[in-house]
Coordinates of C-alpha atoms and ligand atoms in Angstrom, one line a residue:
M1 CA 156.4 251.5 108.0
A2 CA 154.2 253.6 105.0
R3 CA 152.4 256.2 106.4
R4 CA 148.4 256.7 106.0
L5 CA 148.2 259.6 103.4
S6 CA 144.9 262.4 103.3
A7 CA 143.5 263.8 100.5
V8 CA 140.5 266.9 100.6
V9 CA 137.9 266.9 98.4
V10 CA 136.4 270.0 97.4
G11 CA 132.5 269.6 96.0
A12 CA 130.1 266.9 96.5
G13 CA 129.3 266.1 93.0
V14 CA 128.4 262.8 92.1
G15 CA 132.2 262.8 90.4
G16 CA 133.6 264.4 93.5
L17 CA 131.1 261.2 96.2
A18 CA 132.0 258.6 93.6
A19 CA 135.9 259.4 93.9
A20 CA 135.6 260.2 97.4
A21 CA 134.3 256.3 98.4
R22 CA 136.9 254.9 95.9
L23 CA 140.0 257.0 97.4
A24 CA 138.6 256.3 101.1
H25 CA 138.2 252.4 100.1
A26 CA 141.4 251.7 98.9
G27 CA 142.7 253.3 102.2
L28 CA 143.2 256.8 102.2
D29 CA 141.6 259.7 105.0
V30 CA 139.0 261.4 102.9
Q31 CA 137.5 264.6 103.3
V32 CA 135.0 265.6 101.4
L33 CA 134.0 269.8 101.3
E34 CA 130.6 270.8 99.7
Q35 CA 129.8 274.3 99.7
T36 CA 125.8 273.8 99.5
A37 CA 124.1 272.3 101.9
G38 CA 123.9 268.7 100.9
P39 CA 125.4 266.2 97.7
G40 CA 124.8 266.1 94.6
G41 CA 126.0 269.7 93.1
R42 CA 123.8 269.6 89.5
C43 CA 122.2 266.6 90.3
A44 CA 120.6 268.1 93.6
Q45 CA 116.9 268.3 94.4
L46 CA 114.6 270.9 95.2
Q47 CA 111.3 270.3 97.8
L48 CA 108.5 272.9 96.3
D49 CA 104.7 273.0 97.6
G50 CA 104.8 268.9 98.1
H51 CA 106.7 268.0 94.9
T52 CA 110.2 266.5 94.7
F53 CA 112.1 267.6 91.7
D54 CA 115.0 267.1 90.4
M55 CA 116.8 270.4 89.1
G56 CA 119.5 269.0 86.8
P57 CA 119.8 265.6 85.4
T58 CA 116.5 263.5 84.8
I59 CA 117.7 260.7 82.5
L60 CA 119.5 257.9 83.6
L61 CA 121.7 256.0 81.2
M62 CA 124.1 253.6 80.8
P63 CA 123.6 252.3 84.1
E64 CA 126.2 249.5 84.7
V65 CA 128.5 252.0 84.7
V66 CA 127.0 253.8 87.8
E67 CA 127.7 249.9 88.8
R68 CA 130.9 249.8 88.6
T69 CA 131.3 252.5 91.6
F70 CA 129.9 250.0 93.6
Q71 CA 131.3 246.7 92.5
A72 CA 134.6 248.3 93.0
L73 CA 133.6 248.7 97.0
G74 CA 132.4 245.2 97.1
R75 CA 128.9 246.7 96.9
R76 CA 125.5 245.5 95.0
M77 CA 124.0 248.4 93.7
E78 CA 120.5 247.5 94.2
D79 CA 120.6 247.5 97.3
Y80 CA 121.2 251.3 97.2
L81 CA 120.1 252.9 94.7
R82 CA 116.4 250.9 92.9
L83 CA 116.1 251.8 89.2
R84 CA 113.3 251.9 87.2
R85 CA 113.6 251.5 83.4
C86 CA 111.3 254.2 81.8
D87 CA 109.7 252.5 78.4
P88 CA 108.4 255.2 75.7
N89 CA 111.6 255.9 76.2
Y90 CA 110.0 259.9 75.2
R91 CA 107.7 261.8 73.2
V92 CA 109.0 263.8 70.8
H93 CA 106.4 266.7 69.7
F94 CA 107.2 268.5 66.4
G95 CA 106.7 272.3 65.4
D96 CA 103.5 271.1 62.6
G97 CA 102.1 269.1 65.0
S98 CA 103.1 265.8 64.1
S99 CA 105.1 263.6 67.2
L100 CA 106.9 260.5 67.9
T101 CA 106.7 258.3 70.2
F102 CA 111.0 256.3 71.0
T103 CA 110.1 253.0 72.1
S104 CA 112.9 249.9 72.8
E105 CA 109.5 247.6 71.3
L106 CA 110.9 247.3 68.0
T107 CA 107.5 246.8 66.1
R108 CA 106.2 249.5 67.7
M109 CA 108.7 251.8 67.1
G110 CA 108.8 250.7 63.5
A111 CA 105.0 251.6 62.7
E112 CA 105.7 254.6 64.5
L113 CA 108.5 255.9 62.0
E114 CA 107.2 254.3 59.1
R115 CA 104.0 256.9 60.1
L116 CA 106.8 259.6 59.6
E117 CA 109.2 258.7 56.7
P118 CA 108.1 255.3 55.0
G119 CA 110.9 252.8 54.4
S120 CA 112.6 254.9 57.4
F121 CA 112.9 251.5 59.4
A122 CA 115.5 249.6 58.4
R123 CA 117.7 252.4 58.3
F124 CA 116.6 252.7 61.0
L125 CA 118.5 249.6 62.6
E126 CA 121.4 250.9 60.7
F127 CA 121.9 254.0 62.2
L128 CA 121.5 251.6 65.8
A129 CA 124.1 249.0 64.5
L130 CA 126.3 252.0 63.8
G131 CA 125.4 253.3 67.5
R132 CA 126.1 250.2 68.9
V133 CA 129.7 250.3 67.5
Q134 CA 130.0 253.9 68.3
Y135 CA 129.4 252.7 72.1
R136 CA 131.4 250.2 72.4
T137 CA 134.5 252.1 70.7
S138 CA 134.3 255.3 72.3
L139 CA 134.3 253.1 76.0
D140 CA 136.9 251.2 74.5
Q141 CA 139.4 253.6 73.0
F142 CA 138.3 257.0 74.6
V143 CA 136.0 257.4 77.2
G144 CA 137.4 254.4 79.4
R145 CA 141.0 255.2 79.9
N146 CA 143.9 257.9 81.1
F147 CA 145.5 258.8 78.1
D148 CA 149.9 259.9 79.6
H149 CA 149.9 261.5 76.1
L150 CA 148.6 262.4 72.7
G151 CA 150.8 259.0 71.5
Q152 CA 148.7 256.9 73.4
F153 CA 145.5 258.5 71.5
L154 CA 147.3 258.6 68.0
T155 CA 147.9 254.7 67.8
P156 CA 146.5 252.4 64.3
A157 CA 144.3 251.2 66.8
S158 CA 142.9 254.6 67.8
L159 CA 142.7 256.2 64.7
R160 CA 140.2 253.0 63.6
G161 CA 138.2 253.4 66.2
I162 CA 138.0 257.1 64.7
F163 CA 136.8 256.4 61.5
R164 CA 134.4 253.4 62.2
A165 CA 133.2 255.4 65.2
R166 CA 132.9 258.8 62.9
A167 CA 134.5 260.6 65.3
H168 CA 135.8 262.6 62.8
R169 CA 132.2 264.1 60.8
R170 CA 129.3 265.5 62.7
L171 CA 126.1 263.8 63.7
Y172 CA 123.4 265.5 61.7
S173 CA 125.1 265.0 58.7
V174 CA 125.8 261.1 59.0
A175 CA 122.3 260.7 60.4
S176 CA 121.1 262.6 57.2
R177 CA 122.5 260.1 55.3
F178 CA 120.5 257.6 56.8
F179 CA 116.9 259.9 57.1
R180 CA 115.3 261.9 54.7
D181 CA 112.5 263.7 57.1
D182 CA 113.4 266.6 58.4
R183 CA 111.8 265.4 61.4
L184 CA 113.4 262.4 61.5
R185 CA 116.8 263.8 61.3
A186 CA 115.9 266.2 64.8
A187 CA 114.4 263.6 66.2
M188 CA 117.9 261.1 66.1
T189 CA 119.8 264.4 66.5
F190 CA 119.2 266.2 69.5
Q191 CA 120.1 263.8 71.8
T192 CA 123.5 265.7 71.9
M193 CA 121.9 268.8 73.8
Y194 CA 122.6 266.2 76.6
L195 CA 125.5 267.0 76.7
G196 CA 124.9 271.2 75.6
I197 CA 126.4 270.9 72.2
S198 CA 124.5 271.3 68.8
P199 CA 124.5 268.1 66.7
Y200 CA 126.1 270.3 63.7
Q201 CA 128.8 270.6 65.9
A202 CA 129.5 267.3 67.7
P203 CA 130.9 264.2 66.5
A204 CA 129.4 261.9 65.2
V205 CA 129.9 259.5 67.4
Y206 CA 127.4 260.7 69.7
G207 CA 124.7 258.6 68.1
L208 CA 125.4 256.2 70.1
L209 CA 123.2 258.2 72.4
P210 CA 120.1 257.2 70.7
F211 CA 121.7 253.8 70.9
S212 CA 122.0 253.8 74.2
E213 CA 118.6 254.6 74.9
L214 CA 117.1 252.4 72.9
G215 CA 119.1 249.7 73.3
V216 CA 120.4 249.6 77.0
G217 CA 117.4 251.7 78.1
I218 CA 116.8 255.4 79.6
W219 CA 116.4 254.6 83.9
F220 CA 114.7 256.5 86.7
P221 CA 116.4 255.7 90.5
E222 CA 113.1 255.7 92.2
G223 CA 113.4 258.8 94.3
G224 CA 115.1 261.0 91.4
L225 CA 117.4 261.4 89.8
H226 CA 119.2 262.8 93.4
A227 CA 119.1 259.5 94.5
L228 CA 122.0 258.6 93.0
P229 CA 124.3 260.8 95.1
R230 CA 122.1 260.0 98.1
A231 CA 123.2 256.8 98.0
L232 CA 127.2 257.4 96.5
E233 CA 127.0 259.9 99.6
R234 CA 126.0 256.6 101.8
L235 CA 128.3 254.7 100.4
A236 CA 131.0 257.4 101.2
R237 CA 130.5 257.4 104.6
E238 CA 130.1 254.1 105.3
V239 CA 133.9 253.3 104.2
G240 CA 135.3 256.3 106.0
V241 CA 134.8 259.2 104.5
R242 CA 133.9 262.9 106.3
L243 CA 131.9 264.8 104.7
S244 CA 130.9 268.5 105.5
Y245 CA 128.3 270.6 104.0
R246 CA 128.2 274.6 104.1
T247 CA 131.6 274.4 103.7
A248 CA 133.1 276.9 100.7
V249 CA 136.8 277.1 100.2
R250 CA 138.1 279.9 99.0
S251 CA 141.5 278.2 97.9
I252 CA 144.1 275.6 97.5
T253 CA 146.8 275.8 99.4
F254 CA 150.4 275.2 97.7
E255 CA 154.0 275.2 98.7
G256 CA 156.2 275.1 95.7
K257 CA 154.8 273.0 93.6
R258 CA 153.3 271.2 95.8
A259 CA 149.3 270.8 96.8
T260 CA 149.3 271.5 100.5
G261 CA 145.6 271.5 101.0
V262 CA 142.7 274.3 100.4
K263 CA 141.9 277.2 102.7
L264 CA 138.3 277.6 104.0
E265 CA 135.9 280.8 103.6
D266 CA 135.9 281.4 106.8
G267 CA 140.1 281.0 106.9
T268 CA 140.5 277.5 108.3
E269 CA 143.4 275.5 106.7
V270 CA 142.9 272.0 106.2
A271 CA 146.1 270.0 105.3
A272 CA 146.1 267.0 102.8
D273 CA 148.7 265.1 100.5
L274 CA 146.3 265.0 98.0
V275 CA 144.1 267.9 96.4
L276 CA 141.3 266.8 94.4
C277 CA 138.6 268.8 92.9
N278 CA 135.5 268.6 92.3
A279 CA 134.8 271.9 92.1
D280 CA 133.8 273.0 88.0
L281 CA 137.7 272.8 86.3
P282 CA 137.6 275.7 84.7
W283 CA 135.9 277.6 87.1
A284 CA 138.8 276.0 89.5
Y285 CA 141.3 277.6 87.6
R286 CA 140.0 280.8 87.4
N287 CA 138.9 281.1 90.8
L288 CA 141.0 278.4 93.3
I289 CA 144.3 278.6 92.2
D290 CA 147.7 280.8 91.6
P291 CA 148.2 281.1 88.4
G292 CA 151.7 282.5 89.1
V293 CA 151.7 278.1 90.5
T294 CA 150.1 276.8 87.5
R295 CA 147.2 277.3 85.0
L296 CA 144.6 275.9 83.0
R297 CA 146.3 275.8 78.9
R298 CA 144.5 277.5 76.1
A299 CA 142.3 278.9 78.5
E300 CA 140.9 281.5 76.1
K301 CA 140.3 279.1 73.7
L302 CA 137.9 276.4 75.3
R303 CA 134.4 276.1 74.1
Y304 CA 131.6 275.6 76.2
T305 CA 128.0 273.7 76.4
S306 CA 124.7 275.6 76.8
S307 CA 122.6 276.3 79.6
G308 CA 119.6 275.0 80.9
Y309 CA 116.2 277.8 81.5
M310 CA 114.5 275.2 84.5
L311 CA 111.3 275.8 85.2
Y312 CA 110.4 274.2 88.8
L313 CA 105.7 274.0 88.3
G314 CA 103.3 272.1 90.9
L315 CA 100.3 271.7 89.1
D316 CA 96.7 271.3 91.1
R317 CA 95.9 269.0 88.8
R318 CA 97.6 265.9 86.9
V319 CA 98.7 266.1 83.2
P320 CA 98.1 262.8 81.3
E321 CA 98.4 263.6 77.8
L322 CA 102.0 263.9 79.4
G323 CA 104.2 261.1 79.8
H324 CA 107.6 261.0 82.0
H325 CA 109.7 262.6 79.0
N326 CA 108.6 264.8 76.7
V327 CA 110.4 267.3 74.3
F328 CA 108.7 269.7 72.4
L329 CA 110.7 270.6 68.6
G330 CA 110.8 274.6 68.0
G331 CA 111.2 275.7 64.2
D332 CA 114.8 275.9 62.5
Y333 CA 116.6 273.4 63.8
R334 CA 119.5 274.1 62.7
G335 CA 118.5 277.7 62.8
S336 CA 118.5 277.6 66.9
F337 CA 122.0 275.8 68.3
E338 CA 123.4 278.4 65.3
D339 CA 121.1 281.4 68.1
I340 CA 122.8 279.5 70.8
F341 CA 126.2 278.1 70.9
E342 CA 127.4 281.2 67.9
R343 CA 124.5 284.1 68.4
F344 CA 124.3 283.8 72.3
R345 CA 120.7 284.3 71.8
V346 CA 117.8 282.7 72.7
P347 CA 116.0 280.9 69.9
A348 CA 112.4 283.2 69.0
D349 CA 110.8 279.5 69.1
P350 CA 112.7 277.8 71.3
S351 CA 112.9 274.0 71.6
F352 CA 112.4 272.4 75.6
Y353 CA 112.1 269.0 77.2
V354 CA 109.3 268.4 80.1
A355 CA 109.2 266.0 82.6
V356 CA 106.8 264.2 84.5
A357 CA 108.7 262.2 86.8
S358 CA 105.9 261.0 89.0
R359 CA 104.7 259.6 85.7
T360 CA 107.6 256.8 87.0
D361 CA 107.1 257.4 91.2
P362 CA 104.4 258.4 92.0
S363 CA 105.6 259.4 95.6
L364 CA 107.1 262.3 93.8
A365 CA 104.0 264.9 93.2
P366 CA 101.2 264.8 95.6
E367 CA 98.1 263.1 94.9
G368 CA 96.4 263.6 92.2
R369 CA 98.9 266.2 90.9
D370 CA 101.7 266.7 88.8
G371 CA 105.0 268.5 89.1
L372 CA 106.7 270.0 85.6
Y373 CA 110.0 269.6 84.9
V374 CA 110.7 272.3 82.0
L375 CA 114.4 272.8 80.7
V376 CA 114.8 275.1 78.5
P377 CA 117.7 274.5 76.4
V378 CA 119.9 278.5 76.3
P379 CA 122.4 280.0 76.0
R380 CA 125.6 280.3 78.4
Q381 CA 126.0 283.3 80.4
H382 CA 126.8 286.0 77.7
P383 CA 126.7 290.0 78.5
S384 CA 123.7 290.7 76.0
L385 CA 121.0 288.1 78.1
D386 CA 119.3 289.7 80.3
W387 CA 117.5 286.7 82.4
A388 CA 115.2 289.5 84.6
T389 CA 114.3 290.6 81.0
L390 CA 114.4 287.7 78.9
G391 CA 112.9 285.0 81.3
P392 CA 109.2 286.0 81.4
T393 CA 109.3 286.3 77.9
V394 CA 111.2 282.8 77.5
R395 CA 108.3 281.7 80.1
A396 CA 105.4 282.7 77.9
R397 CA 107.1 281.1 75.4
V398 CA 106.8 277.6 76.9
F399 CA 103.0 277.7 78.0
A400 CA 101.9 278.8 74.4
R401 CA 103.5 276.1 73.0
L402 CA 101.8 273.7 74.6
R403 CA 98.9 275.3 74.8
E404 CA 99.5 275.0 71.1
E405 CA 99.6 271.4 72.0
G406 CA 96.1 271.2 74.2
L407 CA 97.8 271.5 77.3
D408 CA 96.1 274.7 78.9
L409 CA 98.8 274.5 81.8
E410 CA 99.5 278.1 83.2
R411 CA 96.4 279.0 85.0
H412 CA 97.0 275.5 87.0
V413 CA 100.5 276.9 88.4
V414 CA 100.2 276.9 92.2
A415 CA 104.1 276.8 92.6
E416 CA 106.6 277.4 90.6
R417 CA 110.7 278.3 91.4
V418 CA 112.8 279.5 88.2
F419 CA 116.5 278.8 87.7
T420 CA 118.6 280.9 85.6
P421 CA 122.0 280.3 83.8
D422 CA 122.8 282.6 86.3
D423 CA 121.8 280.4 89.0
W424 CA 123.2 277.6 87.6
A425 CA 126.7 280.0 88.3
S426 CA 126.3 281.2 91.5
R427 CA 124.6 278.5 93.2
F428 CA 127.4 275.8 91.3
S429 CA 130.4 278.0 90.6
L430 CA 129.8 276.9 87.1
E431 CA 131.9 278.9 84.5
H432 CA 129.9 280.7 82.5
G433 CA 126.4 279.1 84.4
S434 CA 127.3 276.2 81.3
A435 CA 125.3 273.4 82.7
F436 CA 127.1 270.9 81.1
G437 CA 130.3 272.3 81.7
L438 CA 133.1 272.2 78.9
S439 CA 132.0 271.3 75.2
H440 CA 132.2 268.1 73.7
H441 CA 133.6 268.5 70.0
F442 CA 136.6 266.6 68.3
F443 CA 139.8 269.3 69.8
Q444 CA 137.9 268.9 73.7
V445 CA 137.9 265.1 74.2
G446 CA 140.3 262.2 75.0
P447 CA 143.8 263.4 75.6
F448 CA 142.3 267.2 74.0
R449 CA 140.4 267.9 77.4
P450 CA 142.1 269.2 79.8
P451 CA 142.8 266.1 81.9
N452 CA 142.8 265.4 85.6
Q453 CA 146.3 265.6 86.8
D454 CA 147.5 269.0 86.7
P455 CA 150.8 268.7 84.3
T456 CA 153.0 271.1 86.9
V457 CA 152.1 270.7 90.3
R458 CA 151.3 266.1 90.6
N459 CA 149.4 266.2 93.3
L460 CA 146.7 267.7 92.2
F461 CA 143.7 266.5 90.5
F462 CA 140.2 266.9 88.9
V463 CA 136.8 265.0 88.7
G464 CA 133.9 265.7 87.1
A465 CA 132.2 267.6 83.3
S466 CA 135.0 269.0 82.5
T467 CA 137.7 267.4 82.6
Q468 CA 138.7 263.9 81.0
P469 CA 136.5 261.6 80.1
G470 CA 133.5 264.4 80.2
T471 CA 130.2 265.8 81.1
G472 CA 127.1 263.6 82.4
L473 CA 126.3 261.3 84.8
P474 CA 128.4 257.8 83.6
T475 CA 131.3 259.8 81.7
V476 CA 131.7 262.2 85.2
M477 CA 131.2 258.8 87.4
L478 CA 134.5 256.9 85.2
S479 CA 136.4 260.7 85.8
A480 CA 136.1 259.4 89.3
E481 CA 137.1 255.7 88.5
L482 CA 139.7 257.0 85.8
V483 CA 140.9 260.2 88.6
V484 CA 141.5 257.5 91.3
E485 CA 144.1 255.2 89.0
R486 CA 146.1 258.3 89.0
M487 CA 145.6 259.2 92.6
R488 CA 146.9 255.6 93.3
R489 CA 149.8 255.8 91.4
E490 CA 150.6 259.2 92.9
A491 CA 150.2 257.9 96.7
A492 CA 152.1 255.1 95.9
S493 CA 155.0 257.4 95.1
L494 CA 154.4 259.4 98.7
G495 CA 155.4 255.6 99.8
A496 CA 151.0 254.9 100.9
R497 CA 150.0 251.6 101.0
L498 CA 147.3 250.9 99.5
A499 CA 144.5 248.5 99.5
P500 CA 145.2 245.8 95.9
A501 CA 143.5 248.3 92.9
P502 CA 139.2 246.8 92.2
R503 CA 139.1 244.5 89.3
L504 CA 136.8 246.1 87.5
G505 CA 132.8 245.0 87.1
P506 CA 131.6 243.1 84.4
E507 CA 132.5 244.3 80.4
V508 CA 130.3 247.2 80.1
M509 CA 127.6 246.4 78.2
A510 CA 126.0 246.1 74.7
Ligands
FAD601 C1 120.0 271.3 83.9 C2 120.6 269.9 83.5 C3 119.9 268.7 83.2 C4 121.0 267.7 82.9 N1 120.7 266.7 82.8 C5 121.5 265.3 82.4 C6 120.9 264.1 82.3 O1 119.7 263.4 82.2 N2 121.8 263.0 82.1 C7 123.0 263.2 82.9 O2 123.6 262.1 82.5 N3 123.4 264.7 82.9 C8 122.1 265.3 83.1 N4 123.0 266.6 83.3 C9 124.6 266.6 83.5 C10 125.4 265.8 84.7 O3 124.5 266.7 86.2 C11 126.4 266.3 85.0 O4 127.3 265.6 83.9 C12 126.9 265.6 86.5 O5 125.7 266.0 87.5 C13 128.5 267.1 86.6 O6 128.9 266.6 87.9 P1 130.4 266.8 88.6 O7 130.7 265.4 89.8 O8 130.9 267.5 87.3 O9 130.1 268.4 89.4 P2 129.0 269.4 90.2 O10 127.5 268.7 89.9 O11 129.7 270.3 89.5 O12 129.2 269.4 91.9 C14 130.7 269.7 91.8 C15 129.7 269.9 93.4 O13 131.1 271.2 93.8 C16 130.5 272.2 94.2 N5 132.4 272.9 94.4 C17 132.3 273.9 94.0 N6 133.1 275.0 94.6 C18 133.4 274.5 95.7 C19 134.1 275.1 96.4 N7 134.7 275.7 96.5 N8 134.0 274.6 97.8 C20 133.1 273.8 97.8 N9 132.1 273.2 97.0 C21 132.4 273.9 95.7 C22 129.6 272.2 94.3 O14 128.7 272.8 94.5 C23 128.9 271.2 93.1 O15 128.4 271.0 94.2 C24 122.3 267.7 83.5 C25 123.0 269.1 83.7 C26 122.6 269.9 83.9 C27 122.8 271.2 84.4

């Protein structure tokens, strides 16, 4: 008789939870072990003086990708997660005092663009049309599939896709062909910072981001982004996944070239037929895996995303001047990316993002007050960066810029929590405190990104931001879908009889 196989999942991030639910639904006995006190990893929640803050993600793109997990388990996403569309999407404030409101309402968007660069609206529509092609092509050919070998990537169809999506060119230079005004060039490219990469380095295919925001929308779950891992946790429990929090894994155990389970910090051993690691992949190879058994190829050559210096601020008043999503771009756009990614310096005049989640969901702040989530993109950890001294300078700069915009907010702060790259590294075990994991430049995407199945230890798998296909919530949900496909294959080769693979949900829109 076919044996029921077991899987142990290290980490209850969005990727770990989505994969665990899918595996249990397929018929495996699944256990998730998470070192922190709750689900979500980077998508955790912070309660502060009556305010509820998301710690990491604040924007949900491509909800139809999230929906596929619920559909695959025969559920309806809306029974777990209530999504609201944010429109206007956000306002971008430029260093010269001007601003641009992004909205999917095309007449208003057109008027906004024409105000900054006459004639730009028609070119913006062309830019969006290219973004749509990039969106489709990257989902079909690069992001939504497993690669078993490089040959699958180098087919004539893929190469055509690379050229069609401009994956071989840099985003900033492609956007510059559509817009002359530096402000618009910045406004159409800064979105790569959602992935922690510079628009000067990012493949132009990430023009899909503005398209996705305006064409498919920016979404926000009621209760905040943390509602997503909560929904996945509920789904996972319903299909029989066992979850243990405050349970840190010290190492993955092996017998020859097979993983046999994990050893916990307290010395307990947990045996499993399959091991799925949701801990950040490069961190896991360095800390949980015996390099004598298997190691990460090209580890020293890998490039990382930026990090975030965070302020979670409870105010004693509302700030009606701010919408839900606000972007403040600093001066010297190009120089600021060189500072972050090449010189490992905090830019003198940094750009930053401010979210006021209670604009969309008033339950997230006490009556008559607002909570500000401030994210300043900064370099990942580097020996030259000491956050004890740098932090107060960056904080002061944020309040100074807000004052320049007419927002005198520092004296209204009544509760505050700071989170630095060092905190990202230590709380969630992120290699170099890199907030988004491994970078997404051309040679770290598709089949070039570390694979979700170890090449030597075939029952050791990875899910999450630093494996294929990449970072960001929808992509990590796809990562769960892709790794489960591989794990099903391995389980079948071990003699498991699994529930049939779910039929995929409807085609991703757009
Ligand atoms: C500041 C910030 C803003 C972001 N904004 C957005 C956004 O707006 N939209 C978006 O789509 N994405 C955003 N992202 C990216 C998104 O958060 C990540 O891509 C995604 O959450 C990563 O999920 P993951 O499954 O890879 O795992 P993680 O969130 O990294 O979870 C891994 C889990 O493994 C646990 N773990 C690690 N080691 C061990 C161990 N030894 N034992 C037990 N448990 C362990 C960790 O504690 C963690 O809970 C943002 C990220 C950050 C940091």
